[in-house]
Amino acid sequence: MLGYYKNQEKTEEVLDSEGFVHTGDVGVWLKVLDSRLIILTNNFLDDCKDPYIFVRHDARSHSFSNGALKIVDRTKNLFKLSQGEYVAPEKVEQTYLFCNLIQHVYVEGHSLKPYAVAVVKPNFRRLRKEAVDIISKFAKKISPPIGKKCENMKDGELLEEITDAELCTSKEIREFILERMNLIAREKGLKGFELARNIYLTPEPFTVDNGWLTPTMKLARINLRKHFANTIKNLYEEEKSC
């Protein structure tokens, strides 16, 4: 018998009356043919009327002659915005990672807000190369003793003097990174409601040790949501006051 061992309630969550498995995956159709084998066991293709799609529910391999189905997230990760749009955060995060200014990103939303926000761990090495002018101006205006010490320094010296943690406090750096993230996201086809409108920069990497990543290197969303609860709230309040 298929199902969870001695757990009928859990079994009923994933198996329907016809015995098909609901994996809870979120998929999108690729516009171009992807010849790679797609591994999935979803059953939401039942209603598809396209005669070129071949589906076998009792198998794990599916062939598509008119394009491929790509798994981009899990339904349990979806969040709904106030205007009724659903956002698949993993899809957005994977798209944002095409931006070479960031190393890690966690996207979060709220049902009472019309947009998403994000927590970002920058790629500081790349950032220091591409934002020299912004970093130099920021270093010169921050409070003493650093500001005083940096007055007569050259740009290269300023970059070495200022820390990653200090860079994360710069509003100009945040705006620079967010603008680049959303530029790339639009180029990759994300819709306006999927884009983060405000971000928080953290110098701390996402790791298994600090609980921000799972052992399979995926985002530990429950831990991140709990850890950054106040941060997310402040991001929305900050955007509201702008």
Backbone as CSV, one residue per row, in Angstrom:
resi,resn,N_x,N_y,N_z,CA_x,CA_y,CA_z,C_x,C_y,C_z
1,MET,0.832,-1.198,0.000,0.000,0.000,0.000,0.870,1.253,0.000
2,LEU,0.540,2.213,-0.858,1.289,3.455,-0.914,0.920,4.372,0.241
3,GLY,1.874,5.172,0.679,1.583,6.150,1.717,2.614,6.151,2.817
4,TYR,2.388,7.017,3.805,3.271,7.106,4.957,2.962,5.980,5.942
5,TYR,3.987,5.401,6.494,3.828,4.272,7.409,3.091,4.702,8.673
6,LYS,1.927,4.099,8.898,1.103,4.353,10.078,0.778,5.835,10.268
7,ASN,0.591,6.534,9.163,0.245,7.962,9.243,-0.755,8.277,8.137
8,GLN,-2.017,7.945,8.390,-3.057,8.114,7.392,-3.291,9.587,7.051
9,GLU,-3.197,10.452,8.052,-3.429,11.881,7.823,-2.405,12.452,6.845
10,LYS,-1.147,12.091,7.033,-0.092,12.564,6.140,-0.256,11.968,4.748
11,THR,-0.683,10.721,4.697,-0.898,10.054,3.414,-1.987,10.749,2.611
12,GLU,-3.075,11.126,3.278,-4.188,11.788,2.591,-3.807,13.173,2.075
13,GLU,-2.770,13.764,2.650,-2.319,15.077,2.191,-1.645,14.998,0.827
14,VAL,-1.009,13.864,0.539,-0.234,13.764,-0.704,-0.839,12.825,-1.743
15,LEU,-1.731,11.934,-1.339,-2.357,11.005,-2.281,-3.827,11.358,-2.461
16,ASP,-4.271,11.474,-3.733,-5.684,11.759,-3.958,-6.470,10.463,-4.087
17,SER,-7.757,10.579,-4.376,-8.639,9.406,-4.415,-8.282,8.429,-5.523
18,GLU,-7.566,8.909,-6.551,-7.170,8.042,-7.658,-5.764,7.488,-7.478
19,GLY,-5.129,7.835,-6.384,-3.808,7.284,-6.110,-2.646,8.086,-6.651
20,PHE,-2.925,9.268,-7.193,-1.848,10.100,-7.720,-1.185,10.900,-6.599
21,VAL,0.105,11.101,-6.736,0.887,11.808,-5.719,0.923,13.304,-6.009
22,HIS,0.607,14.107,-4.999,0.732,15.563,-5.098,2.039,15.960,-4.413
23,THR,3.040,16.286,-5.185,4.358,16.563,-4.607,4.470,17.957,-4.022
24,GLY,3.584,18.872,-4.419,3.668,20.234,-3.904,4.687,21.089,-4.615
25,ASP,5.073,20.688,-5.819,6.040,21.466,-6.595,5.342,22.558,-7.397
26,VAL,6.047,23.656,-7.632,5.576,24.736,-8.495,6.407,24.693,-9.767
27,GLY,5.740,24.628,-10.928,6.470,24.525,-12.188,6.093,25.598,-13.184
28,VAL,7.002,25.876,-14.102,6.746,26.818,-15.192,7.164,26.163,-16.499
29,TRP,6.437,26.505,-17.571,6.785,25.988,-18.884,7.908,26.832,-19.478
30,LEU,8.945,26.164,-19.931,10.035,26.864,-20.598,9.620,27.174,-22.028
31,LYS,10.001,28.332,-22.524,9.589,28.757,-23.860,10.359,28.043,-24.956
32,VAL,11.551,27.571,-24.627,12.353,26.865,-25.625,12.515,25.424,-25.189
33,LEU,12.772,24.556,-26.147,12.894,23.135,-25.872,14.110,22.858,-25.005
34,ASP,13.905,22.176,-23.926,14.983,21.755,-23.047,15.037,20.244,-23.135
35,SER,16.099,19.716,-23.697,16.178,18.287,-23.949,16.559,17.483,-22.710
36,ARG,16.874,18.159,-21.624,17.254,17.441,-20.412,16.053,16.710,-19.811
37,LEU,16.321,15.632,-19.130,15.261,14.854,-18.490,14.736,15.607,-17.278
38,ILE,13.450,15.774,-17.209,12.823,16.439,-16.085,12.344,15.378,-15.096
39,ILE,12.797,15.476,-13.865,12.434,14.501,-12.851,11.358,15.091,-11.940
40,LEU,10.204,14.508,-11.954,9.106,14.976,-11.117,8.026,13.913,-11.024
41,THR,7.099,14.093,-10.130,5.974,13.168,-10.005,4.683,13.937,-9.808
42,ASN,4.583,15.095,-10.416,3.379,15.912,-10.251,2.208,15.370,-11.059
43,ASN,1.012,15.706,-10.627,-0.169,15.249,-11.341,-1.029,16.410,-11.812
44,PHE,-0.511,17.657,-11.708,-1.360,18.776,-12.097,-1.397,18.968,-13.604
45,LEU,-0.810,18.022,-14.362,-0.839,18.106,-15.814,-2.096,17.465,-16.391
46,ASP,-2.935,16.917,-15.535,-4.139,16.216,-16.001,-5.009,17.070,-16.904
47,ASP,-5.116,18.346,-16.578,-6.022,19.225,-17.308,-5.408,19.807,-18.570
48,CYS,-4.152,19.472,-18.831,-3.480,20.037,-20.001,-4.048,19.431,-21.276
49,LYS,-4.424,20.278,-22.226,-5.055,19.817,-23.462,-4.057,19.698,-24.623
50,ASP,-2.779,20.002,-24.364,-1.784,19.975,-25.436,-1.490,18.531,-25.837
51,PRO,-1.766,18.134,-27.085,-1.567,16.749,-27.518,-0.102,16.359,-27.634
52,TYR,0.797,17.336,-27.598,2.210,17.032,-27.758,2.895,16.690,-26.434
53,ILE,2.121,16.727,-25.369,2.701,16.432,-24.066,2.430,14.979,-23.698
54,PHE,3.480,14.274,-23.346,3.348,12.879,-22.955,3.621,12.780,-21.456
55,VAL,2.639,12.275,-20.721,2.773,12.203,-19.271,2.452,10.795,-18.790
56,ARG,3.289,10.287,-17.940,3.004,9.007,-17.296,3.047,9.234,-15.790
57,HIS,1.905,9.071,-15.152,1.842,9.335,-13.720,2.545,8.256,-12.909
58,ASP,2.714,7.081,-13.492,3.345,6.010,-12.738,4.850,5.983,-12.953
59,ALA,5.374,7.002,-13.629,6.813,7.047,-13.881,7.380,8.374,-13.419
60,ARG,8.677,8.414,-13.263,9.331,9.641,-12.826,9.876,10.444,-13.998
61,SER,9.916,9.871,-15.176,10.447,10.600,-16.322,9.318,11.028,-17.240
62,HIS,9.360,12.277,-17.687,8.330,12.840,-18.535,8.995,13.489,-19.737
63,SER,8.422,13.271,-20.930,8.995,13.856,-22.133,8.071,14.922,-22.679
64,PHE,8.630,16.044,-23.105,7.854,17.146,-23.643,8.435,17.533,-24.991
65,SER,7.641,17.410,-26.056,8.150,17.725,-27.383,7.996,19.199,-27.725
66,ASN,7.280,19.959,-26.896,7.078,21.383,-27.196,7.695,22.286,-26.132
67,GLY,8.615,21.777,-25.350,9.228,22.545,-24.274,9.189,21.754,-22.983
68,ALA,9.879,22.232,-21.997,10.003,21.479,-20.754,9.317,22.174,-19.590
69,LEU,8.987,21.393,-18.600,8.415,21.912,-17.370,9.528,21.996,-16.336
70,LYS,9.784,23.177,-15.831,10.864,23.385,-14.870,10.286,23.605,-13.476
71,ILE,10.775,22.857,-12.515,10.344,23.019,-11.133,11.090,24.203,-10.530
72,VAL,10.338,25.194,-10.031,10.966,26.422,-9.539,10.766,26.650,-8.042
73,ASP,9.857,25.927,-7.414,9.620,26.172,-5.990,8.704,25.102,-5.431
74,ARG,8.345,25.264,-4.181,7.385,24.403,-3.506,6.173,25.237,-3.114
75,THR,4.988,24.636,-3.182,3.770,25.389,-2.863,3.773,25.898,-1.423
76,LYS,4.437,25.184,-0.531,4.464,25.615,0.872,5.274,26.896,1.051
77,ASN,6.116,27.233,0.060,6.925,28.450,0.153,6.226,29.677,-0.429
78,LEU,5.161,29.471,-1.189,4.473,30.591,-1.830,3.920,31.568,-0.800
79,PHE,3.966,32.845,-1.124,3.272,33.818,-0.289,2.428,34.723,-1.175
80,LYS,1.320,35.175,-0.601,0.360,35.989,-1.339,0.508,37.451,-0.948
81,LEU,0.525,38.326,-1.951,0.607,39.759,-1.705,-0.793,40.349,-1.556
82,SER,-0.877,41.579,-1.097,-2.174,42.188,-0.795,-3.064,42.350,-2.019
83,GLN,-2.459,42.460,-3.218,-3.261,42.616,-4.428,-3.703,41.278,-5.014
84,GLY,-3.365,40.170,-4.316,-3.827,38.857,-4.739,-2.834,38.039,-5.533
85,GLU,-1.680,38.597,-5.855,-0.667,37.878,-6.621,0.121,36.935,-5.707
86,TYR,0.426,35.749,-6.249,1.257,34.797,-5.520,2.697,34.888,-6.014
87,VAL,3.636,34.817,-5.084,5.056,34.889,-5.421,5.740,33.594,-4.993
88,ALA,6.527,33.020,-5.902,7.343,31.847,-5.592,8.741,32.351,-5.223
89,PRO,9.056,32.465,-3.941,10.304,33.101,-3.528,11.568,32.432,-4.046
90,GLU,11.567,31.103,-4.127,12.775,30.421,-4.598,13.073,30.779,-6.048
91,LYS,12.036,30.912,-6.848,12.207,31.335,-8.240,12.834,32.725,-8.294
92,VAL,12.339,33.634,-7.458,12.866,35.001,-7.422,14.307,35.003,-6.932
93,GLU,14.576,34.229,-5.893,15.934,34.162,-5.330,16.932,33.616,-6.331
94,GLN,16.549,32.549,-7.033,17.455,31.975,-8.028,17.741,32.963,-9.151
95,THR,16.756,33.777,-9.485,16.955,34.797,-10.518,17.879,35.896,-10.016
96,TYR,17.674,36.330,-8.796,18.525,37.373,-8.212,19.987,36.939,-8.136
97,LEU,20.234,35.650,-7.976,21.603,35.167,-7.842,22.408,35.292,-9.131
98,PHE,21.752,35.663,-10.231,22.497,35.988,-11.451,23.242,37.313,-11.281
99,CYS,22.869,38.079,-10.283,23.541,39.351,-9.989,24.848,39.054,-9.264
100,ASN,25.970,39.470,-9.848,27.261,39.137,-9.259,27.620,39.965,-8.031
101,LEU,26.742,40.881,-7.638,26.998,41.686,-6.446,26.503,41.012,-5.173
102,ILE,25.784,39.899,-5.315,25.238,39.242,-4.128,25.675,37.785,-4.058
103,GLN,25.756,37.294,-2.836,26.166,35.911,-2.594,24.999,35.057,-2.110
104,HIS,24.176,35.636,-1.244,22.986,34.948,-0.744,21.826,35.936,-0.715
105,VAL,20.604,35.411,-0.872,19.427,36.276,-0.802,18.231,35.476,-0.290
106,TYR,17.475,36.110,0.566,16.254,35.523,1.128,15.114,36.502,0.886
107,VAL,14.091,36.070,0.130,12.957,36.922,-0.236,11.758,36.587,0.642
108,GLU,11.114,37.628,1.155,9.952,37.436,2.028,8.846,38.410,1.641
109,GLY,7.601,38.008,1.910,6.460,38.859,1.601,5.436,38.827,2.716
110,HIS,4.393,39.632,2.559,3.341,39.718,3.581,2.004,39.909,2.881
111,SER,0.996,39.229,3.383,-0.324,39.268,2.746,-0.980,40.642,2.807
112,LEU,-0.486,41.520,3.673,-1.050,42.866,3.783,-0.206,43.906,3.047
113,LYS,0.832,43.445,2.359,1.714,44.350,1.624,1.698,44.003,0.137
114,PRO,1.820,45.005,-0.752,1.755,44.760,-2.190,3.097,44.429,-2.836
115,TYR,4.118,44.220,-2.049,5.444,43.962,-2.614,6.263,43.105,-1.648
116,ALA,7.365,42.569,-2.161,8.262,41.739,-1.363,9.467,42.555,-0.905
117,VAL,10.173,42.021,0.080,11.434,42.595,0.537,12.445,41.453,0.604
118,ALA,13.705,41.768,0.863,14.717,40.716,0.855,15.864,41.016,1.811
119,VAL,16.481,39.939,2.284,17.716,40.018,3.062,18.839,39.537,2.151
120,VAL,19.894,40.323,2.039,20.959,40.040,1.074,22.327,40.001,1.752
121,LYS,23.096,38.963,1.456,24.516,38.923,1.825,25.295,39.291,0.567
122,PRO,25.910,40.478,0.533,26.614,40.915,-0.672,27.869,40.095,-0.966
123,ASN,28.268,40.123,-2.216,29.585,39.634,-2.628,30.523,40.823,-2.466
124,PHE,31.141,40.942,-1.314,31.886,42.150,-0.971,33.092,42.386,-1.877
125,ARG,33.728,41.323,-2.298,34.886,41.488,-3.185,34.463,42.152,-4.489
126,ARG,33.356,41.675,-5.045,32.860,42.263,-6.290,32.331,43.679,-6.053
127,LEU,31.644,43.863,-4.951,31.069,45.164,-4.625,32.154,46.229,-4.513
128,ARG,33.263,45.890,-3.892,34.351,46.850,-3.718,34.994,47.237,-5.048
129,LYS,34.867,46.379,-6.037,35.418,46.688,-7.358,34.481,47.570,-8.178
130,GLU,33.176,47.380,-7.982,32.205,48.057,-8.839,31.575,49.303,-8.221
131,ALA,31.802,49.513,-6.945,31.175,50.667,-6.283,32.216,51.527,-5.572
132,VAL,33.348,51.727,-6.221,34.455,52.469,-5.613,34.034,53.875,-5.202
133,ASP,33.390,54.594,-6.113,33.000,55.983,-5.827,32.013,56.066,-4.667
134,ILE,31.021,55.181,-4.683,30.005,55.193,-3.630,30.627,54.873,-2.276
135,ILE,31.496,53.863,-2.252,32.135,53.461,-0.996,33.042,54.567,-0.468
136,SER,33.773,55.204,-1.364,34.690,56.272,-0.956,33.936,57.443,-0.339
137,LYS,32.842,57.844,-0.972,32.037,58.949,-0.439,31.437,58.581,0.912
138,PHE,30.992,57.335,1.025,30.406,56.879,2.281,31.446,56.875,3.394
139,ALA,32.655,56.398,3.088,33.721,56.323,4.089,34.091,57.698,4.621
140,LYS,34.039,58.695,3.760,34.437,60.050,4.159,33.393,60.753,5.025
141,LYS,32.144,60.305,4.909,31.096,61.022,5.650,30.649,60.333,6.936
142,ILE,31.067,59.071,7.136,30.645,58.395,8.364,31.356,59.006,9.554
143,SER,30.788,58.786,10.724,31.244,59.482,11.928,32.666,59.111,12.321
144,PRO,33.379,60.010,13.031,34.728,59.743,13.537,34.691,58.517,14.456
145,PRO,35.842,57.823,14.638,37.146,58.239,14.137,37.432,57.853,12.690
146,ILE,36.594,56.980,12.119,36.873,56.513,10.766,36.801,57.657,9.767
147,GLY,35.748,58.466,9.875,35.594,59.571,8.942,36.776,60.512,8.972
148,LYS,37.258,60.849,10.179,38.398,61.752,10.323,39.657,61.124,9.749
149,LYS,39.822,59.848,9.997,40.999,59.129,9.544,41.049,59.031,8.030
150,CYS,39.881,59.019,7.383,39.796,58.802,5.945,39.864,60.090,5.122
151,GLU,39.906,61.228,5.785,39.813,62.495,5.062,40.850,62.642,3.957
152,ASN,42.085,62.242,4.227,43.170,62.449,3.271,43.588,61.172,2.556
153,MET,42.765,60.160,2.649,43.096,58.890,2.006,42.641,58.864,0.554
154,LYS,43.332,58.054,-0.247,42.929,57.836,-1.627,41.843,56.763,-1.650
155,ASP,41.169,56.656,-2.818,40.052,55.712,-2.909,40.467,54.293,-2.557
156,GLY,41.610,53.850,-3.059,42.070,52.496,-2.789,42.282,52.241,-1.311
157,GLU,42.819,53.244,-0.614,43.042,53.124,0.825,41.722,53.116,1.584
158,LEU,40.765,53.886,1.095,39.445,53.930,1.729,38.763,52.573,1.668
159,LEU,38.898,51.901,0.540,38.262,50.602,0.360,38.788,49.591,1.363
160,GLU,40.064,49.686,1.690,40.663,48.761,2.645,40.286,49.115,4.079
161,GLU,40.051,50.398,4.319,39.780,50.862,5.679,38.378,50.507,6.162
162,ILE,37.401,50.615,5.284,36.015,50.401,5.697,35.685,48.910,5.718
163,THR,34.941,48.474,6.723,34.638,47.053,6.891,33.373,46.650,6.136
164,ASP,33.196,45.338,5.992,31.990,44.829,5.336,30.741,45.214,6.123
165,ALA,30.837,45.127,7.443,29.688,45.471,8.289,29.302,46.934,8.111
166,GLU,30.292,47.808,7.967,30.018,49.227,7.763,29.383,49.475,6.401
167,LEU,29.828,48.733,5.393,29.235,48.867,4.062,27.749,48.539,4.095
168,CYS,27.384,47.578,4.922,25.985,47.146,4.990,25.061,48.216,5.565
169,THR,25.627,49.215,6.212,24.803,50.279,6.791,24.572,51.432,5.822
170,SER,25.216,51.392,4.671,25.112,52.487,3.702,23.831,52.390,2.877
171,LYS,23.022,53.421,2.939,21.800,53.475,2.144,22.127,53.492,0.657
172,GLU,23.203,54.185,0.292,23.605,54.268,-1.116,24.028,52.906,-1.653
173,ILE,24.723,52.132,-0.835,25.130,50.789,-1.248,23.909,49.900,-1.420
174,ARG,22.978,49.998,-0.498,21.739,49.218,-0.604,21.010,49.542,-1.900
175,GLU,20.877,50.809,-2.200,20.183,51.225,-3.420,20.928,50.754,-4.663
176,PHE,22.253,50.802,-4.618,23.077,50.362,-5.741,22.865,48.873,-6.019
177,ILE,22.884,48.072,-4.961,22.704,46.626,-5.110,21.285,46.288,-5.549
178,LEU,20.286,46.920,-4.925,18.893,46.640,-5.269,18.599,47.002,-6.719
179,GLU,19.122,48.118,-7.168,18.902,48.529,-8.554,19.485,47.506,-9.523
180,ARG,20.681,47.009,-9.222,21.304,45.997,-10.088,20.530,44.685,-10.035
181,MET,20.101,44.282,-8.855,19.328,43.049,-8.710,18.066,43.085,-9.559
182,ASN,17.322,44.177,-9.470,16.047,44.267,-10.177,16.223,44.490,-11.667
183,LEU,17.324,45.110,-12.064,17.621,45.247,-13.489,17.806,43.875,-14.116
184,ILE,18.588,43.037,-13.463,18.831,41.683,-13.961,17.560,40.849,-13.892
185,ALA,16.793,41.012,-12.815,15.556,40.243,-12.660,14.568,40.552,-13.779
186,ARG,14.457,41.810,-14.147,13.565,42.189,-15.252,14.064,41.599,-16.566
187,GLU,15.368,41.620,-16.766,15.943,41.045,-17.981,15.674,39.546,-18.060
188,LYS,15.588,38.895,-16.906,15.335,37.459,-16.848,13.845,37.127,-16.878
189,GLY,12.993,38.156,-16.947,11.567,37.915,-17.121,10.697,37.971,-15.883
190,LEU,11.238,38.369,-14.742,10.389,38.491,-13.556,9.421,39.652,-13.717
191,LYS,8.236,39.482,-13.156,7.217,40.524,-13.229,7.417,41.530,-12.099
192,GLY,6.808,42.695,-12.256,6.988,43.765,-11.290,6.638,43.386,-9.870
193,PHE,5.542,42.648,-9.678,5.118,42.303,-8.321,6.054,41.290,-7.666
194,GLU,6.905,40.624,-8.461,7.837,39.642,-7.907,9.113,40.284,-7.366
195,LEU,9.349,41.538,-7.723,10.597,42.201,-7.356,10.568,42.733,-5.928
196,ALA,11.705,42.654,-5.262,11.842,43.238,-3.929,11.938,44.750,-4.055
197,ARG,11.254,45.451,-3.178,11.269,46.907,-3.217,12.233,47.486,-2.183
198,ASN,12.618,46.676,-1.234,13.563,47.138,-0.221,14.395,45.941,0.237
199,ILE,15.640,46.190,0.623,16.509,45.097,1.059,17.279,45.482,2.320
200,TYR,17.669,44.458,3.042,18.543,44.608,4.204,19.836,43.886,3.880
201,LEU,20.967,44.516,4.133,22.267,43.908,3.863,22.856,43.343,5.148
202,THR,23.312,42.101,5.085,23.955,41.476,6.227,25.368,41.043,5.852
203,PRO,26.345,41.259,6.726,27.704,40.806,6.441,27.893,39.326,6.747
204,GLU,26.920,38.736,7.420,27.034,37.340,7.832,26.602,36.401,6.706
205,PRO,27.441,35.425,6.356,27.079,34.484,5.290,25.978,33.528,5.732
206,PHE,25.260,32.998,4.770,24.242,31.995,5.046,24.954,30.641,5.124
207,THR,24.903,29.991,6.276,25.582,28.711,6.449,24.685,27.715,7.181
208,VAL,25.116,26.463,7.163,24.415,25.428,7.923,24.638,25.658,9.413
209,ASP,25.833,26.096,9.773,26.189,26.289,11.180,25.330,27.342,11.872
210,ASN,25.013,28.435,11.163,24.181,29.459,11.811,22.683,29.212,11.617
211,GLY,22.354,28.101,10.945,20.954,27.708,10.815,20.201,28.363,9.687
212,TRP,20.913,29.109,8.838,20.247,29.797,7.732,20.154,28.933,6.482
213,LEU,20.924,27.843,6.453,20.849,26.874,5.363,20.583,25.491,5.936
214,THR,19.897,24.663,5.173,19.676,23.276,5.562,20.904,22.455,5.177
215,PRO,21.018,21.217,5.647,22.143,20.360,5.251,22.226,20.129,3.744
216,THR,21.110,20.329,3.024,21.120,20.190,1.562,21.384,21.524,0.875
217,MET,21.803,22.530,1.664,22.207,23.852,1.167,21.050,24.681,0.623
218,LYS,19.839,24.388,1.077,18.688,25.220,0.733,18.425,26.194,1.881
219,LEU,17.684,27.253,1.591,17.378,28.222,2.635,16.515,27.595,3.726
220,ALA,16.904,27.797,4.961,16.101,27.340,6.102,15.097,28.445,6.410
221,ARG,14.001,28.451,5.689,13.075,29.588,5.708,12.462,29.855,7.084
222,ILE,12.145,28.810,7.796,11.552,29.010,9.117,12.537,29.737,10.030
223,ASN,13.785,29.305,10.012,14.810,29.949,10.841,15.070,31.382,10.396
224,LEU,15.137,31.589,9.083,15.378,32.932,8.558,14.222,33.870,8.896
225,ARG,13.005,33.356,8.759,11.827,34.176,9.052,11.804,34.587,10.529
226,LYS,12.196,33.660,11.378,12.223,33.956,12.814,13.357,34.932,13.151
227,HIS,14.534,34.687,12.594,15.702,35.519,12.905,15.532,36.954,12.406
228,PHE,14.949,37.102,11.211,14.847,38.426,10.597,13.448,39.037,10.714
229,ALA,12.650,38.556,11.649,11.270,39.044,11.792,11.222,40.558,11.972
230,ASN,12.007,41.079,12.881,12.013,42.528,13.119,12.610,43.285,11.941
231,THR,13.608,42.685,11.308,14.233,43.309,10.137,13.231,43.465,9.007
232,ILE,12.469,42.409,8.747,11.450,42.448,7.696,10.408,43.515,8.015
233,LYS,9.992,43.566,9.263,9.018,44.573,9.687,9.560,45.979,9.451
234,ASN,10.833,46.190,9.786,11.450,47.505,9.596,11.589,47.868,8.122
235,LEU,11.845,46.877,7.281,11.953,47.141,5.843,10.636,47.676,5.291
236,TYR,9.543,47.097,5.744,8.231,47.571,5.297,7.925,48.956,5.862
237,GLU,8.287,49.172,7.110,8.051,50.484,7.715,8.899,51.556,7.039
238,GLU,10.124,51.207,6.713,11.030,52.146,6.049,10.512,52.535,4.678
239,GLU,10.025,51.551,3.931,9.494,51.824,2.596,8.229,52.661,2.687
240,LYS,7.428,52.401,3.713,6.175,53.135,3.898,6.428,54.613,4.176
241,SER,7.519,54.907,4.888,7.826,56.284,5.266,8.515,57.079,4.168
242,CYS,8.938,56.377,3.102,9.653,57.051,2.009,8.701,57.886,1.151
